[in-house]
Every structure is written in structure tokens, then in C-alpha cells.
């Protein structure tokens, strides 16, 4: 192919002029010259390079700068960095050159962009480490990630020219990381485009299918929207509002998600589009104006009471403000209506870009945004050694919807949906979390694992004697609480191991084994323990004892004889006698060494039919055979299932949940608690009662020894006047 160099030069200049036009509004004295300089440096640096499409490479940095100016609203420094963003990585230009030409700040941002250019995907932990780097750099200067988003957007727009495997890889990363980031930064337009393009390259068939159907249904949709808004236009004008009203189809990606998660067809999705009303309003009057519009619309169309969302009184943490309602439109169709002001609309669509325009009024939003960055920094300060797990936690917090809960004094806290009382405690303060024993939610006592709901008022109960337990990790979902608990458990283990070290030293000396690193390591290997700390820890808990040392001595005398301990436990063999007093359960044939935990999904107690399940990283968990998760575990992971059997022992109590229903007789709660306290050795952990129209429903968590003990209690509770039914429940409360 013949390339017309002169024509290309003209085109490059044309594109540069368009860029300058896009930033014109914000240019101050001298800015134009700096941008021109960056442009010339970039042209020179990339002059030999071409994109996969055959175009001059410089088209790409110019396009990225254009997006930064037009769609993100970055200032001169951002534009300069966007023009130079690929130079240090891909050309002979060095970071020092950039620093010399454009100063410290530009060099710092370019450095960040170069560092995070490594590939991020969701398949390996090396990439997980890169992911952390992205976030770390991002929290240094937000422009790094904004330029990176623009870079990604342009690459996605021009992805057609890449090879198929590259397309899939880049598109997956986009859906995995960049689209959620854009969402969090409030860049709705960019987020939507990234998602749609991401889908286009990862699931071509689904994308084409939805795109075609949207196109086909367009005339019908337009007709309906017209019919819907016609009368509203009239009334809103009469009332003196200056407004825009229009219908907007949902993005292809969000329709795709709905089809997938709700198992519906395209035709069955009723909210394929939403009506948006954008009104001009003074900042002080925004809220009341929006509600006035709401009132006008619902005078005309009947609203669904469950579908009112007020993001104006309580904006989302990415700054989103809007009033959403769903009304019954013509032809018996539900229609979502979004009401907002011009300012809110601008911020929702363009996020950061719009902040410049509304600086004063958006001060609070800026604050929220800063808080969000702060949380990211916090997460990064306590990185998990397991980077993949860190990503899971982080993504959970990035993706999940949020809810608002209140302290007793009425301060609002934002938590991801699904967060528990314990998450809330750690949100308040690490010390509060560590000593949390339970909470009062809306004045009702609940355990620390209680899942919170939006609007809850939560008071945390603490005790100085409390400290984090292993099981706590199952009760929390926020990255913050998880990392704090893990750190604490690690410290606890370390302290216990310190004590264990002395115990081990004394024991070994009795057997004339010198306490040297070499011997300790040998002993660890012999017991197949990962570290000496683990050995000392177990010594302190007495789970490594004299018998182990005797075996070890024999092994040292005759190393070739295979030690008994090293044999893999055979699942089918079952030992039926317990040695340790606290061993309530025997598992496989290696009963001494196997720690187990009771699964919180079904809370087994002695007497229940149980099985053990070997988890990754958390040892063996005991489930009831009729646990709701049992089928899945037994069918998919049969090889990880071990037999387990209870050993008779009455010393330990186990937690079980009961649901009691009946009629609301006077004193019934009192009578129920009396029965429980009269029962031998039963302790109550929590109790919750709800009454509704003469009926009551209660849940009680009690500590019992076994099923016999529990059944006895159930029988007695059934005798209480007014009680209709008493049922054991699976979940923890
Ligand atoms: Mn680039």
C-alpha cells in the first residue's frame, strides 16, 4: 500500500487542532504552548511507529488526549500526560527526558502510567500483584487512572484490528477492572461504553442479538415514549419548569446482565428504557423541585410503592444523585422515570469532568470521593499475602451495591450490601471490632454475624475480654474487617507460638535432642508442618506431644523406616474412639492431628449425621448431611469429603437455632425463656421476637450438648401455652 506522507501530516495536524478546540475553554496563558510542545515531542518519539490498523501511532495519543479533554475534563497537565503516555514505555524517550522537558509532576504521572501498563487479568496471582500496583499508583494521583481509562477506551474502540486472542484478553480486563473503576469514579458514559464494547468482544453472539433486537424494537419504543411523555410535557410547561424529557434505552450490557441473572428473555424485560426528566433548578431548590416533578408525574401515572429510590437525600458514594420511580404507563406497562437537575445529570454522566463546573456545590461530593480514595489506600496498607484473595475482597467492595446504616448518634456509614454487625464494628474502629460481642440493631439484640439492612441503626456491644476468633472471617465481607481480623489472629498465633517454643525446648531436651534450627526443621519435616512457628503453636496447644517426639526419635535412629505419621489418612477408615477430652468428633484415621470447625451454614451438634469437608486453607469443616450446601459439596467434590462421627462427651456445648411461632399470649416470651433456663445446662445466646397482629415469631440461639438434649428442649417449648410450632433452623443468626 502506498502511503501519502504529506496527507498523513496534514491529518495529524487536523487532529491536533480538534484537540486544542476541545480544551479551549480551560486554557490559560502559556497552556497552549505546553500542549504544543508535548504534541511535538510525542510526534517525534512515535514517528516510526504504526498501529495494528496501519495508521500512524500518534493518532492514538492524540485520541486519548481528546477523550481526556472532552469526556473526562482534564486540564493542561492531564492533556500533556495523555499525549506522552506511551513514550517512555515504547520509545527512546526516558523518564529523565520527560522530567527535563515538562517538570516533576508530569514525569511522576507518566511514571505511574508506565508502571501500570503491565497486563492485568483475573487468572494468576502475578497479575494480581499488578492489580495492586494499579490501585497504589491511582491513589497517588487520580489523573493516572483517568488517563489510563481514556487509553483503554480508545483501545477498545479500535479493538477490531487486534487478533482474536488479544481481543478476548483486553475485553475481559476491561469488564473485570476498568468498567467498575469508571463506575466508581462516576464516569457513567465511559463505563457504559466500556461495558458494551467489552461484551461485544467477549460474547459476540449475545451482543449482536441484543443490539439487533434493540434496533428492531426502536420504532415501537419511540411511539410509546412519545405517548408517555406528551401529556407530561404539557403539565410541566404549565407549571413553569424549564426541562428536557426523553426516553433512554438501557445499555446492551445491562440488558445482557438482566437476561442472564433474572433468566428472562429480551421481550420480558419491562424496563428496557427509562424516561429521564432533567430540570433547570437553583442549587438551593433542587430537592424540592425534583419532588415537585415527582408529584406531578405520579398525579398522572400511578407509582409502584416499592420502586421509589431517593438518591437525592442520600447520594451514592460515587456521587450519583437522582430520584427514581416506576409508574404504570399506557398499555399497562411499567415505566422507570428518573428525575434530576441539569447539574445532577451532568455529574452522573461525566463524573469528574463535571466537577470543575460545579466546584462549590460539589465540595461535599469531592469529600466523598476523597474518602473513597482513602479507603483504597487503607486496603492497600494492609495487603493480604495472598494477592488473589485481596482482589476478591477488593472487587467485592468495588462492585457491590451499598447500603446506609446509622450509629446510635445518627452518623451515617456506608457499607456494601451483605455486611454484618461485625463489619460495622470494624468500620467504626479496629478496637471496637476486636472487642465486639454482639450488637443492637434497631434496639434488638443480635449476634455479631447478623446481616445488616439499609437504614438500620446499629449499636455495637463490646467486652474487654473479647478477642477475634478464626470463625469471625466467615462473618465479615469488607476488606477492612477481614484484614484487621487476619492481622489480629496472626499476632495471637505468634504469641502462643512464643510460649510453645519454651515448651518444645524443654520437651526435646528430655529426649536429649538439641534445640537447634537444624533439628527443629527436621522435626517440622517429619510432622509435615510448614514452619517452626506452626510447630511451636501446636506445642503450646499440646497437639504435638511426647508421642510425636518418641516417633521422631525412632525416625532419627532409623531414617529409612517409613514413619507411621507420614501415611496419608485413608478416608474410608474411621476411628471410633477419642483420645483427647475435647475431641468431640473423630475424622478419618488421623484423629489427633485433624482440627475441625463446625460449618456456620448448618451448625451441626452432636447426634447429627455429619461429614467432614476438606476446605482450601481452613482445614476440615463439619456439615450436617442435610445441610443446604451438602448436595453441592457431595456431588462436586466427593474426593474432599471425609467421614466424621461424634464421640460421646457431655462437656461441650454447641450452638443451635430454633424458630418458634404461635399466638401472642400475655407473658409468652417470659414463659419461653423460663423453659429454657429451667432446662439443664442450656444457655441462651440470643433471642429475637416479632409480633404482628396477634401472631408472634421468635428465633432463639441456644447452646446444647447434642440432638437428644435439643429435642428435649423442643418438646418442652411446645408445651408452652400459645406456642404452635418449634423448629430447628439451619443458619446462624
Ligand atoms: Mn496507550
mmCIF file of C-alpha atoms and ligand atoms in Angstrom, residues 51 57 60-61 64 82 85-86 89-90 147-148 150-152 154-155, ligand 1:
data_model
loop_
_atom_site.group_PDB
_atom_site.id
_atom_site.type_symbol
_atom_site.label_atom_id
_atom_site.label_comp_id
_atom_site.label_asym_id
_atom_site.label_seq_id
_atom_site.Cartn_x
_atom_site.Cartn_y
_atom_site.Cartn_z
ATOM 1 C CA UNK A 51 -0.769 0.932 14.916
ATOM 2 C CA UNK A 57 0.832 5.652 16.008
ATOM 3 C CA UNK A 60 -3.623 7.065 19.429
ATOM 4 C CA UNK A 61 -2.097 9.527 21.959
ATOM 5 C CA UNK A 64 -6.530 9.626 24.241
ATOM 6 C CA UNK A 82 -2.076 11.849 27.760
ATOM 7 C CA UNK A 85 1.551 8.438 27.896
ATOM 8 C CA UNK A 86 3.175 5.777 25.692
ATOM 9 C CA UNK A 89 7.384 2.714 27.606
ATOM 10 C CA UNK A 90 7.512 2.361 23.836
ATOM 11 C CA UNK A 147 -5.691 8.788 31.570
ATOM 12 C CA UNK A 148 -5.453 5.009 31.793
ATOM 13 C CA UNK A 150 -9.099 7.097 28.334
ATOM 14 C CA UNK A 151 -6.277 4.957 26.929
ATOM 15 C CA UNK A 152 -8.346 1.822 27.497
ATOM 16 C CA UNK A 154 -9.600 4.262 22.780
ATOM 17 C CA UNK A 155 -8.021 0.817 22.594
HETATM 18 MN MN1 LIG B 1 -1.780 3.856 25.004
#
